[in-house]
Tab-separated table of C-alpha atoms in Angstrom:
chain	number	residue	atom	x	y	z
Q	14	MET	CA	-0.013	-0.069	-0.044
Q	15	LEU	CA	2.886	2.441	0.895
Q	16	LEU	CA	4.523	1.788	-2.456
Q	17	ALA	CA	1.322	2.690	-4.559
Q	18	ALA	CA	0.913	5.872	-2.351
Q	19	ASN	CA	4.766	6.720	-3.025
Q	20	LEU	CA	4.149	5.988	-7.006
Q	21	LEU	CA	0.881	8.288	-6.855
Q	22	VAL	CA	2.578	11.192	-5.123
Q	23	ALA	CA	6.049	10.892	-7.150
Q	24	GLY	CA	4.667	13.517	-9.578
Q	25	PRO	CA	3.519	16.318	-7.367
Q	26	LEU	CA	6.547	15.859	-5.437
Q	27	MET	CA	8.911	16.641	-8.162
Q	28	ALA	CA	6.628	19.443	-9.510
Q	29	GLY	CA	8.753	22.613	-9.269
Q	30	ARG	CA	11.747	20.732	-7.876
Q	31	ASP	CA	14.668	19.131	-9.850
Q	32	HIS	CA	14.976	15.536	-9.356
Q	33	ASP	CA	18.670	15.603	-9.147
Q	34	GLU	CA	18.384	18.382	-6.658
Q	35	ILE	CA	16.296	16.360	-4.474
Q	36	ARG	CA	18.736	13.538	-4.746
Q	37	ARG	CA	21.672	15.779	-3.937
Q	38	LEU	CA	19.769	16.994	-0.677
Q	39	ARG	CA	18.949	13.457	0.565
Q	40	GLY	CA	22.560	12.207	-0.394
Q	41	ALA	CA	23.858	15.224	1.703
Q	42	GLY	CA	21.706	14.334	4.718
Q	43	GLN	CA	19.856	17.595	4.349
Q	44	ILE	CA	16.442	15.990	3.861
Q	45	LEU	CA	14.832	12.700	4.664
Q	46	SER	CA	13.091	10.511	2.256
Q	47	LEU	CA	9.428	10.868	1.381
Q	48	GLU	CA	9.035	7.317	2.306
Q	49	THR	CA	10.466	8.041	5.821
Q	50	ILE	CA	8.185	11.000	6.372
Q	51	ILE	CA	4.987	8.904	5.368
Q	52	ALA	CA	6.007	6.265	7.199
Q	53	ASN	CA	6.642	8.307	10.450
Q	54	HIS	CA	3.300	10.039	9.788
Q	55	ARG	CA	1.265	6.893	9.632
Q	56	ALA	CA	2.897	5.623	12.738
Q	57	ARG	CA	1.590	8.697	14.444
Q	58	TYR	CA	-1.730	8.943	12.422
Q	59	PRO	CA	-2.869	5.588	11.040
Q	60	GLY	CA	-5.695	5.373	8.678
Q	61	GLY	CA	-6.664	8.053	6.021
Q	62	GLN	CA	-5.847	8.176	2.371
Q	63	LEU	CA	-2.801	10.176	1.314
Q	64	LEU	CA	-4.099	12.845	-1.164
Q	65	GLU	CA	-1.015	14.849	-2.074
Q	66	ALA	CA	2.528	15.245	-1.109
Q	67	GLY	CA	5.180	17.803	-1.804
Q	68	LEU	CA	8.427	19.234	-1.115
Q	69	GLU	CA	8.707	22.988	-0.546
Q	70	SER	CA	11.107	25.699	1.024
Q	71	GLU	CA	9.657	27.571	3.593
Q	72	HIS	CA	11.361	30.242	5.715
Q	73	GLY	CA	14.593	28.965	4.945
Q	74	ARG	CA	13.933	25.305	5.529
Q	75	HIS	CA	12.817	22.485	3.330
Q	76	VAL	CA	9.393	21.275	4.336
Q	77	TYR	CA	7.359	18.168	3.197
Q	78	THR	CA	3.539	18.843	2.901
Q	79	LEU	CA	1.223	15.990	3.238
Q	80	LYS	CA	-2.400	16.192	2.529
Q	81	PHE	CA	-4.692	13.302	4.010
Q	82	LEU	CA	-8.217	12.499	3.793
Q	83	GLY	CA	-8.913	11.015	7.072
Q	84	ASP	CA	-11.479	8.065	7.876
Q	85	ASP	CA	-13.866	10.780	9.287
Q	86	GLY	CA	-13.916	12.575	5.850
Q	87	VAL	CA	-12.032	15.679	7.038
Q	88	VAL	CA	-9.021	16.830	4.780
Q	89	ARG	CA	-5.789	17.527	6.865
Q	90	GLU	CA	-2.604	19.028	5.977
Q	91	PHE	CA	0.647	18.405	7.750
Q	92	GLU	CA	3.916	19.971	7.236
Q	93	TYR	CA	6.963	18.132	8.323
Q	94	ASP	CA	10.680	19.452	8.722
Q	95	ALA	CA	12.465	17.566	5.791
Q	96	ARG	CA	15.743	17.259	7.515
Q	97	THR	CA	14.443	16.054	11.206
Q	98	GLY	CA	10.950	14.785	10.339
Q	99	ALA	CA	9.371	16.828	13.052
Q	100	LEU	CA	5.834	17.964	12.683
Q	101	TRP	CA	6.105	21.783	11.930
Q	102	HIS	CA	2.425	22.545	11.073
Q	103	SER	CA	-0.963	20.962	10.839
Q	104	GLU	CA	-4.381	22.389	9.770
Q	105	HIS	CA	-7.539	21.024	8.540
Q	106	GLU	CA	-10.641	21.959	6.455
Q	107	ASP	CA	-13.621	23.308	8.406
Q	108	HIS	CA	-16.305	21.006	6.427
Q	109	LYS	CA	-16.665	17.435	5.483
Q	110	GLU	CA	-16.951	16.532	1.778
């Protein structure tokens, strides 16, 4: 299941970022892999469907953004520090879809 999710988000993750740059950052130990971030997230917040994932630079740091549709129907967005894996920010939509 995790492999399928990674294949689905590979496109959005690379949008706006050069694949070689991401590989360089990972090789230099500056960011964790998307797989690691998702696995850690699922250990903390089981369930839900991964809708979207991306890597951005915010306030001088690299941030992974994960968007999940929870089992309760609420869409939640989580931002993780790409270097440490620490949860940086989370929010949810006010309505169920």
